[in-house]
Amino acid sequence: RKDQEPSVQELYEGVLKGDRSLLARAITLVESNAEQHFQKAQTLLQKLLVHSGNAIRIGITGVPGAGKSTFIEAFGMYLCGLGLRVAVLAIDPSSKLSGGSILGDKTRMEQLSRNQRAFIRPSPTAGKLGGVHRKTREAMLICEAAGFDVILIETVGVGQSEVIIRDMVDFFMLLVLTGAGDELQGMKKGIMELADAIIVHKADGPNKQKAEQTKEEYNRILHFLQPATKGWATKAFTCSSLTMEGVNDIWKVIKSFEQTGKNSGVFNERRKIQLREWLYSMITDQLQYHFYHHHGVKDLLPMMENKVIAGESTVATAVESLFQTFLSSHE
Ligand code: GDP
């Protein structure tokens, strides 16, 4: 029942205290697709905002099977072992398209999910008012206010999602597998240019030596690419989530990245740029939403589409009439 929903004040205090159940409910609130929850969520976020920003935000991508969830479990457990608190969020591009999920279904990160220092949140489903990436950013702010030191955001490497995640994290890493010389050739330069580190994963057993070779190949290529972050040379590393070899080095790399960037100002500058981009992307989302949900536009659009396709109207004229309809009445 409605009256059993915690109030904004209760959620606010609960999150700041690190109360896990209220933290989860606060995230559920920002993830809600119900319009009446939107205002309440924004009131909560506004209050929490000053308490956010103190975590290091790390994005992790890689093709299915690269070992992302295994790595996050291993890395997360390592960080918890250092006494840090770790929140894991996910952006699942598939949930937007099909309602299905690449990331969510299997039982994942069992050990980490039982750790008191860790908090794992499966990916939200899309909806209006900004969709999946607004929800992930807002969930991140809530986790920061709740005192988490490290935010890990996972996504499957299937194109657009890497760019979205790059725009909300400080450090972005790409998990790759060994030996795939062809794959290496075919890998989009663009994705490598987003990464602050490339991790050749599953470097264990008979695979270890090949992983070292693959690392060198990546390093050779990286040498010719634009670095993702000013003043930071992206390098390749090897690691195994089974043996834990190399996991601690990745943390050292991230700490060094943070220190370098904070000293030079690049770190904070990127966060400012990200906020500005978030503002504009949300404006774009809202405009789209209101445009396509406008009754007049909805009525007129199929007709205009037919006219354009039949060659009876230019695209520009059709767009012009749609905008006249949109701007002439506010519905
Ligand atoms: P995801 O789809 O990227 O999340 O990949 P998963 O974490 O589900 O891992 C895919 C498979 O790779 C699983 O069978 C894991 O057991 C295996 N795997 C993950 N990490 C390692 C590793 O460090 N070494 C080895 N040998 N296998 C691994």
CSV table of N, CA, C and O and ligand atoms in Angstrom, one decimal, residues 63-70 106 108 154 201-202 204 240-242, ligand 1:
chain,number,residue,atom,x,y,z
A,63,VAL,N,33.2,-8.8,-24.3
A,63,VAL,CA,32.2,-9.6,-24.9
A,63,VAL,C,31.6,-10.6,-24.0
A,63,VAL,O,32.3,-10.9,-23.0
A,64,PRO,N,30.4,-11.2,-24.2
A,64,PRO,CA,29.9,-12.3,-23.4
A,64,PRO,C,30.9,-13.4,-23.4
A,64,PRO,O,31.5,-13.8,-24.4
A,65,GLY,N,31.2,-13.9,-22.2
A,65,GLY,CA,32.2,-15.0,-22.0
A,65,GLY,C,33.6,-14.5,-21.7
A,65,GLY,O,34.5,-15.3,-21.4
A,66,ALA,N,33.8,-13.2,-21.8
A,66,ALA,CA,35.1,-12.6,-21.5
A,66,ALA,C,35.5,-12.8,-20.0
A,66,ALA,O,36.6,-12.7,-19.6
A,67,GLY,N,34.4,-13.1,-19.2
A,67,GLY,CA,34.6,-13.3,-17.8
A,67,GLY,C,34.3,-12.1,-16.9
A,67,GLY,O,34.9,-12.0,-15.8
A,68,LYS,N,33.4,-11.3,-17.3
A,68,LYS,CA,33.2,-10.0,-16.6
A,68,LYS,C,32.6,-10.3,-15.2
A,68,LYS,O,33.1,-9.8,-14.2
A,69,SER,N,31.6,-11.2,-15.1
A,69,SER,CA,31.1,-11.4,-13.7
A,69,SER,C,32.1,-12.1,-12.9
A,69,SER,O,32.1,-11.8,-11.7
A,70,THR,N,32.8,-13.0,-13.4
A,70,THR,CA,33.8,-13.7,-12.6
A,70,THR,C,34.9,-12.7,-12.1
A,70,THR,O,35.3,-12.8,-11.0
A,106,LYS,N,21.6,-15.3,-15.2
A,106,LYS,CA,22.4,-16.3,-14.5
A,106,LYS,C,22.6,-15.9,-13.1
A,106,LYS,O,22.6,-14.8,-12.7
A,108,ARG,N,24.8,-14.9,-10.4
A,108,ARG,CA,26.1,-14.3,-10.6
A,108,ARG,C,26.7,-13.8,-9.3
A,108,ARG,O,25.9,-13.4,-8.4
A,154,GLU,N,29.1,-2.6,-14.9
A,154,GLU,CA,29.4,-3.6,-15.9
A,154,GLU,C,28.5,-3.4,-17.1
A,154,GLU,O,27.3,-3.1,-17.0
A,201,HIS,N,42.3,-11.4,-20.0
A,201,HIS,CA,41.7,-12.1,-18.8
A,201,HIS,C,42.0,-13.6,-19.0
A,201,HIS,O,42.4,-14.1,-20.1
A,202,LYS,N,41.8,-14.4,-18.0
A,202,LYS,CA,41.9,-15.9,-17.9
A,202,LYS,C,43.4,-16.3,-18.2
A,202,LYS,O,43.6,-17.2,-18.9
A,204,ASP,N,45.8,-18.0,-17.0
A,204,ASP,CA,46.1,-19.0,-16.0
A,204,ASP,C,46.3,-20.3,-16.8
A,204,ASP,O,46.0,-20.5,-18.0
A,240,SER,N,44.1,-13.2,-13.9
A,240,SER,CA,43.2,-14.4,-13.8
A,240,SER,C,42.3,-14.2,-12.6
A,240,SER,O,42.8,-14.0,-11.5
A,241,SER,N,41.1,-14.4,-12.8
A,241,SER,CA,40.1,-14.4,-11.7
A,241,SER,C,40.1,-15.7,-11.0
A,241,SER,O,39.5,-15.8,-9.9
A,242,LEU,N,40.6,-16.8,-11.6
A,242,LEU,CA,40.7,-18.1,-10.9
A,242,LEU,C,41.8,-18.1,-9.9
A,242,LEU,O,41.6,-18.5,-8.7
B,1,GDP,P1,30.8,-12.9,-18.8
B,1,GDP,O1,29.8,-13.4,-19.8
B,1,GDP,O2,31.8,-11.9,-19.4
B,1,GDP,O3,30.2,-12.3,-17.5
B,1,GDP,O4,31.7,-14.2,-18.4
B,1,GDP,P2,31.6,-15.1,-17.1
B,1,GDP,O5,32.1,-14.4,-15.9
B,1,GDP,O6,30.3,-15.7,-17.0
B,1,GDP,O7,32.7,-16.2,-17.5
B,1,GDP,C1,32.6,-17.0,-18.6
B,1,GDP,C2,33.4,-18.3,-18.4
B,1,GDP,O8,34.8,-18.0,-18.3
B,1,GDP,C3,32.9,-19.1,-17.2
B,1,GDP,O9,32.9,-20.4,-17.5
B,1,GDP,C4,34.0,-18.8,-16.2
B,1,GDP,O10,34.2,-19.9,-15.3
B,1,GDP,C5,35.3,-18.6,-17.1
B,1,GDP,N1,36.3,-17.8,-16.5
B,1,GDP,C6,36.0,-16.6,-16.0
B,1,GDP,N2,37.2,-16.0,-15.5
B,1,GDP,C7,38.2,-16.9,-15.7
B,1,GDP,C8,39.6,-17.0,-15.4
B,1,GDP,O11,40.2,-16.0,-14.9
B,1,GDP,N3,40.2,-18.1,-15.8
B,1,GDP,C9,39.6,-19.1,-16.4
B,1,GDP,N4,40.4,-20.1,-16.8
B,1,GDP,N5,38.3,-19.1,-16.7
B,1,GDP,C10,37.6,-18.1,-16.3
